[in-house]
PDB file of C-alpha atoms in Angstrom:
ATOM      1  CA  UNK X 223      -1.495  -0.067   5.635  1.00  0.00           C
ATOM      2  CA  UNK X 224      -2.691  -3.503   4.925  1.00  0.00           C
ATOM      3  CA  UNK X 225      -1.052  -5.839   7.797  1.00  0.00           C
ATOM      4  CA  UNK X 226      -0.013  -4.527  11.300  1.00  0.00           C
ATOM      5  CA  UNK X 227       3.423  -5.892  11.596  1.00  0.00           C
ATOM      6  CA  UNK X 228       4.419  -4.642  14.451  1.00  0.00           C
ATOM      7  CA  UNK X 229       4.994  -8.037  15.769  1.00  0.00           C
ATOM      8  CA  UNK X 230       8.640  -7.743  13.908  1.00  0.00           C
ATOM      9  CA  UNK X 231       9.315  -4.112  14.476  1.00  0.00           C
ATOM     10  CA  UNK X 232      12.484  -5.219  17.328  1.00  0.00           C
ATOM     11  CA  UNK X 233      13.633  -7.224  14.037  1.00  0.00           C
ATOM     12  CA  UNK X 234      13.019  -5.455  11.027  1.00  0.00           C
ATOM     13  CA  UNK X 235      12.115  -1.968  11.943  1.00  0.00           C
ATOM     14  CA  UNK X 236      15.182  -1.205  14.338  1.00  0.00           C
ATOM     15  CA  UNK X 237      18.279   0.575  13.903  1.00  0.00           C
ATOM     16  CA  UNK X 238      21.279  -1.163  13.402  1.00  0.00           C
ATOM     17  CA  UNK X 239      21.419  -4.764  12.032  1.00  0.00           C
ATOM     18  CA  UNK X 240      18.077  -6.338  11.167  1.00  0.00           C
ATOM     19  CA  UNK X 241      17.264  -9.837  11.747  1.00  0.00           C
ATOM     20  CA  UNK X 242      15.217 -10.520   8.276  1.00  0.00           C
ATOM     21  CA  UNK X 243      14.727 -14.049   9.077  1.00  0.00           C
ATOM     22  CA  UNK X 244      13.023 -13.803  12.227  1.00  0.00           C
ATOM     23  CA  UNK X 245      10.864 -11.106  10.774  1.00  0.00           C
ATOM     24  CA  UNK X 246      10.028 -13.636   8.020  1.00  0.00           C
ATOM     25  CA  UNK X 247       9.416 -16.572  10.619  1.00  0.00           C
ATOM     26  CA  UNK X 248       6.783 -13.733  12.108  1.00  0.00           C
ATOM     27  CA  UNK X 249       4.778 -13.488   9.326  1.00  0.00           C
ATOM     28  CA  UNK X 250       2.007 -15.690  10.589  1.00  0.00           C
ATOM     29  CA  UNK X 251       1.475 -13.291  13.642  1.00  0.00           C
ATOM     30  CA  UNK X 252       1.000 -10.018  11.023  1.00  0.00           C
ATOM     31  CA  UNK X 253      -2.680  -8.819  11.064  1.00  0.00           C
ATOM     32  CA  UNK X 254      -4.378  -8.210   7.999  1.00  0.00           C
ATOM     33  CA  UNK X 255      -6.383  -5.110   8.575  1.00  0.00           C
ATOM     34  CA  UNK X 256     -10.100  -5.412   9.074  1.00  0.00           C
ATOM     35  CA  UNK X 257     -12.213  -4.663   5.831  1.00  0.00           C
ATOM     36  CA  UNK X 258      -9.681  -5.591   3.414  1.00  0.00           C
ATOM     37  CA  UNK X 259     -10.940  -8.671   2.400  1.00  0.00           C
ATOM     38  CA  UNK X 260     -13.983  -7.005   1.170  1.00  0.00           C
ATOM     39  CA  UNK X 261     -11.572  -4.445  -0.495  1.00  0.00           C
ATOM     40  CA  UNK X 262      -9.729  -7.087  -2.559  1.00  0.00           C
ATOM     41  CA  UNK X 263     -12.632  -8.944  -3.443  1.00  0.00           C
ATOM     42  CA  UNK X 264     -14.050  -5.852  -4.736  1.00  0.00           C
ATOM     43  CA  UNK X 265     -11.316  -5.295  -6.721  1.00  0.00           C
ATOM     44  CA  UNK X 266     -11.258  -8.682  -8.368  1.00  0.00           C
ATOM     45  CA  UNK X 267     -14.952  -8.397  -8.916  1.00  0.00           C
ATOM     46  CA  UNK X 268     -14.678  -5.249 -10.831  1.00  0.00           C
ATOM     47  CA  UNK X 269     -11.134  -5.505 -12.365  1.00  0.00           C
ATOM     48  CA  UNK X 270      -9.191  -3.107 -10.575  1.00  0.00           C
ATOM     49  CA  UNK X 271      -5.857  -3.738 -10.009  1.00  0.00           C
ATOM     50  CA  UNK X 272      -3.940  -4.137  -6.801  1.00  0.00           C
ATOM     51  CA  UNK X 273      -0.337  -2.725  -6.114  1.00  0.00           C
ATOM     52  CA  UNK X 274       2.120  -1.894  -3.583  1.00  0.00           C
ATOM     53  CA  UNK X 275       4.825   0.724  -3.265  1.00  0.00           C
ATOM     54  CA  UNK X 276       6.513   0.110  -0.080  1.00  0.00           C
ATOM     55  CA  UNK X 277      10.263   0.636   1.139  1.00  0.00           C
ATOM     56  CA  UNK X 278      10.161  -2.886   2.914  1.00  0.00           C
ATOM     57  CA  UNK X 279      11.609  -6.090   1.401  1.00  0.00           C
ATOM     58  CA  UNK X 280       9.594  -7.350  -2.204  1.00  0.00           C
ATOM     59  CA  UNK X 281      10.474 -10.885  -0.810  1.00  0.00           C
ATOM     60  CA  UNK X 282       9.008  -9.720   2.505  1.00  0.00           C
ATOM     61  CA  UNK X 283       5.767  -8.207   0.832  1.00  0.00           C
ATOM     62  CA  UNK X 284       5.383 -11.276  -1.338  1.00  0.00           C
ATOM     63  CA  UNK X 285       5.818 -14.255   1.055  1.00  0.00           C
ATOM     64  CA  UNK X 286       3.258 -12.167   3.406  1.00  0.00           C
ATOM     65  CA  UNK X 287       0.786 -12.047   0.540  1.00  0.00           C
ATOM     66  CA  UNK X 288       1.072 -15.308  -0.145  1.00  0.00           C
ATOM     67  CA  UNK X 289       0.616 -16.411   3.071  1.00  0.00           C
ATOM     68  CA  UNK X 290      -2.594 -14.851   3.501  1.00  0.00           C
ATOM     69  CA  UNK X 291      -3.830 -15.310  -0.275  1.00  0.00           C
ATOM     70  CA  UNK X 292      -3.614 -11.613  -0.875  1.00  0.00           C
ATOM     71  CA  UNK X 293      -4.344 -10.924  -4.021  1.00  0.00           C
ATOM     72  CA  UNK X 294      -2.037  -8.183  -5.883  1.00  0.00           C
ATOM     73  CA  UNK X 295      -0.667  -7.486  -9.723  1.00  0.00           C
ATOM     74  CA  UNK X 296       2.491  -5.583  -8.620  1.00  0.00           C
ATOM     75  CA  UNK X 297       4.600  -5.171  -5.735  1.00  0.00           C
ATOM     76  CA  UNK X 298       7.226  -2.348  -5.938  1.00  0.00           C
ATOM     77  CA  UNK X 299       9.549  -2.975  -2.382  1.00  0.00           C
ATOM     78  CA  UNK X 300      13.165  -1.590  -1.618  1.00  0.00           C
ATOM     79  CA  UNK X 301      15.252  -0.209  -4.064  1.00  0.00           C
ATOM     80  CA  UNK X 302      18.817   0.144  -3.481  1.00  0.00           C
ATOM     81  CA  UNK X 303      18.962   4.153  -4.128  1.00  0.00           C
ATOM     82  CA  UNK X 304      15.810   4.942  -4.582  1.00  0.00           C
ATOM     83  CA  UNK X 305      14.149   5.413  -1.330  1.00  0.00           C
ATOM     84  CA  UNK X 306      10.569   6.669  -0.688  1.00  0.00           C
ATOM     85  CA  UNK X 307       9.456   9.576  -1.798  1.00  0.00           C
ATOM     86  CA  UNK X 308      10.818   9.155  -5.455  1.00  0.00           C
ATOM     87  CA  UNK X 309       8.511  10.025  -8.465  1.00  0.00           C
ATOM     88  CA  UNK X 310      10.866   7.280 -10.051  1.00  0.00           C
ATOM     89  CA  UNK X 311       8.996   4.559  -7.698  1.00  0.00           C
ATOM     90  CA  UNK X 312       5.009   6.039  -8.980  1.00  0.00           C
ATOM     91  CA  UNK X 313       6.888   5.460 -12.532  1.00  0.00           C
ATOM     92  CA  UNK X 314       7.963   2.276 -11.740  1.00  0.00           C
ATOM     93  CA  UNK X 315       4.399   1.287 -10.702  1.00  0.00           C
ATOM     94  CA  UNK X 316       2.842   2.685 -13.454  1.00  0.00           C
ATOM     95  CA  UNK X 317       5.080   1.457 -16.133  1.00  0.00           C
ATOM     96  CA  UNK X 318       4.252  -2.350 -14.510  1.00  0.00           C
ATOM     97  CA  UNK X 319       0.238  -1.957 -14.335  1.00  0.00           C
ATOM     98  CA  UNK X 320       0.244  -0.028 -17.684  1.00  0.00           C
ATOM     99  CA  UNK X 321      -1.894   2.687 -16.254  1.00  0.00           C
ATOM    100  CA  UNK X 322      -1.815   7.047 -15.798  1.00  0.00           C
ATOM    101  CA  UNK X 323      -1.480   8.759 -12.523  1.00  0.00           C
ATOM    102  CA  UNK X 324      -5.808   9.463 -12.555  1.00  0.00           C
ATOM    103  CA  UNK X 325      -6.384   6.073 -12.437  1.00  0.00           C
ATOM    104  CA  UNK X 326      -4.176   5.402  -8.847  1.00  0.00           C
ATOM    105  CA  UNK X 327      -5.366   5.352  -5.956  1.00  0.00           C
ATOM    106  CA  UNK X 328      -2.677   5.380  -3.267  1.00  0.00           C
ATOM    107  CA  UNK X 329      -3.475   4.532   0.327  1.00  0.00           C
ATOM    108  CA  UNK X 330      -0.686   5.147   3.093  1.00  0.00           C
ATOM    109  CA  UNK X 331      -0.072   5.586   7.007  1.00  0.00           C
ATOM    110  CA  UNK X 332       3.006   7.908   6.813  1.00  0.00           C
ATOM    111  CA  UNK X 333       3.206  11.613   5.770  1.00  0.00           C
ATOM    112  CA  UNK X 334       6.534   9.819   3.678  1.00  0.00           C
ATOM    113  CA  UNK X 335       3.116   8.028   1.703  1.00  0.00           C
ATOM    114  CA  UNK X 336       1.644  11.584   0.962  1.00  0.00           C
ATOM    115  CA  UNK X 337       5.080  13.039  -0.002  1.00  0.00           C
ATOM    116  CA  UNK X 338       5.431  10.043  -2.793  1.00  0.00           C
ATOM    117  CA  UNK X 339       2.026  10.171  -3.737  1.00  0.00           C
ATOM    118  CA  UNK X 340       2.224  13.939  -4.696  1.00  0.00           C
ATOM    119  CA  UNK X 341       5.733  12.892  -5.982  1.00  0.00           C
ATOM    120  CA  UNK X 342       3.754  10.911  -8.409  1.00  0.00           C
ATOM    121  CA  UNK X 343       0.593  12.900  -9.025  1.00  0.00           C
ATOM    122  CA  UNK X 344      -1.481  10.191  -7.552  1.00  0.00           C
ATOM    123  CA  UNK X 345      -5.000  10.333  -5.155  1.00  0.00           C
ATOM    124  CA  UNK X 346      -3.705   9.909  -1.676  1.00  0.00           C
ATOM    125  CA  UNK X 347      -5.784   9.195   1.506  1.00  0.00           C
ATOM    126  CA  UNK X 348      -4.032   9.111   4.714  1.00  0.00           C
ATOM    127  CA  UNK X 349      -5.239   5.580   6.631  1.00  0.00           C
ATOM    128  CA  UNK X 350      -6.112   6.027  10.108  1.00  0.00           C
ATOM    129  CA  UNK X 351      -6.567   2.291  11.086  1.00  0.00           C
ATOM    130  CA  UNK X 352      -2.812   2.145  11.771  1.00  0.00           C
ATOM    131  CA  UNK X 353      -2.771   5.134  14.036  1.00  0.00           C
ATOM    132  CA  UNK X 354       0.559   6.286  13.166  1.00  0.00           C
ATOM    133  CA  UNK X 355       0.135   9.675  11.680  1.00  0.00           C
ATOM    134  CA  UNK X 356      -3.543  10.593  11.964  1.00  0.00           C
ATOM    135  CA  UNK X 357      -2.348  13.864  14.000  1.00  0.00           C
ATOM    136  CA  UNK X 358       0.148  15.111  11.297  1.00  0.00           C
ATOM    137  CA  UNK X 359      -2.450  14.091   8.253  1.00  0.00           C
ATOM    138  CA  UNK X 360      -5.077  16.176  10.070  1.00  0.00           C
ATOM    139  CA  UNK X 361      -3.127  19.164  10.898  1.00  0.00           C
ATOM    140  CA  UNK X 362      -1.804  18.861   6.893  1.00  0.00           C
ATOM    141  CA  UNK X 363      -5.446  19.086   5.768  1.00  0.00           C
ATOM    142  CA  UNK X 364      -5.045  15.257   3.885  1.00  0.00           C
ATOM    143  CA  UNK X 365      -7.947  13.427   3.278  1.00  0.00           C
ATOM    144  CA  UNK X 366      -8.338  10.698   5.831  1.00  0.00           C
ATOM    145  CA  UNK X 367     -10.008   7.339   5.548  1.00  0.00           C
ATOM    146  CA  UNK X 368     -11.205   5.683   8.793  1.00  0.00           C
ATOM    147  CA  UNK X 369     -11.362   2.023   7.343  1.00  0.00           C
ATOM    148  CA  UNK X 370     -10.154  -0.307   4.523  1.00  0.00           C
ATOM    149  CA  UNK X 371     -13.964  -0.508   2.918  1.00  0.00           C
ATOM    150  CA  UNK X 372     -13.606   3.483   2.807  1.00  0.00           C
ATOM    151  CA  UNK X 373     -11.625   2.665  -0.429  1.00  0.00           C
ATOM    152  CA  UNK X 374     -14.151   0.979  -2.403  1.00  0.00           C
ATOM    153  CA  UNK X 375     -16.651   4.190  -2.703  1.00  0.00           C
ATOM    154  CA  UNK X 376     -13.548   6.262  -3.805  1.00  0.00           C
ATOM    155  CA  UNK X 377     -12.782   3.552  -6.545  1.00  0.00           C
ATOM    156  CA  UNK X 378     -16.081   3.056  -7.555  1.00  0.00           C
ATOM    157  CA  UNK X 379     -16.001   6.969  -8.165  1.00  0.00           C
ATOM    158  CA  UNK X 380     -13.108   6.401 -10.666  1.00  0.00           C
ATOM    159  CA  UNK X 381     -14.966   3.886 -12.283  1.00  0.00           C
ATOM    160  CA  UNK X 382     -17.776   6.313 -12.880  1.00  0.00           C
ATOM    161  CA  UNK X 383     -15.490   8.634 -13.965  1.00  0.00           C
ATOM    162  CA  UNK X 384     -13.700   6.317 -16.438  1.00  0.00           C
ATOM    163  CA  UNK X 385     -15.597   3.740 -17.452  1.00  0.00           C
ATOM    164  CA  UNK X 386     -13.592   1.876 -20.192  1.00  0.00           C
ATOM    165  CA  UNK X 387     -10.498   2.026 -18.578  1.00  0.00           C
ATOM    166  CA  UNK X 388      -8.425  -0.473 -16.136  1.00  0.00           C
ATOM    167  CA  UNK X 389      -7.964   1.124 -12.592  1.00  0.00           C
TER     168      UNK X 389
END
């Protein structure tokens, strides 16, 4: 949802044995989706936490974020025996961030992300910029956003609702 990582699909998202060494080599070829720089800047200026909940390797995510100098507070990556969607993952995220369900905006590009968000009672918005499951979002009546910068007004509305709380 944050990066176009399709360059490593043949090595990381393939069936059978994955080649994570090759995936790590391809990190410099990942593309940060346009608009996320503004979202990260807004979050920094408004003391809003950034968390990643993903089925990808935590090490791969951390290495990618470090390479692109992307700020974050918490990463919940692949967990053995606990696959998305699972409310345990949402609970892990809230515990590490020390926040409640209603303070979280979950943006994802798959129906699995929607199920994860619902199982954890998070607000969910389907991202359309990767094009993965746009038609499914629409057919299921899931709210979508068309650009990463669309996240900012959503976060601003939470700040208005809860002026003294961390997001």
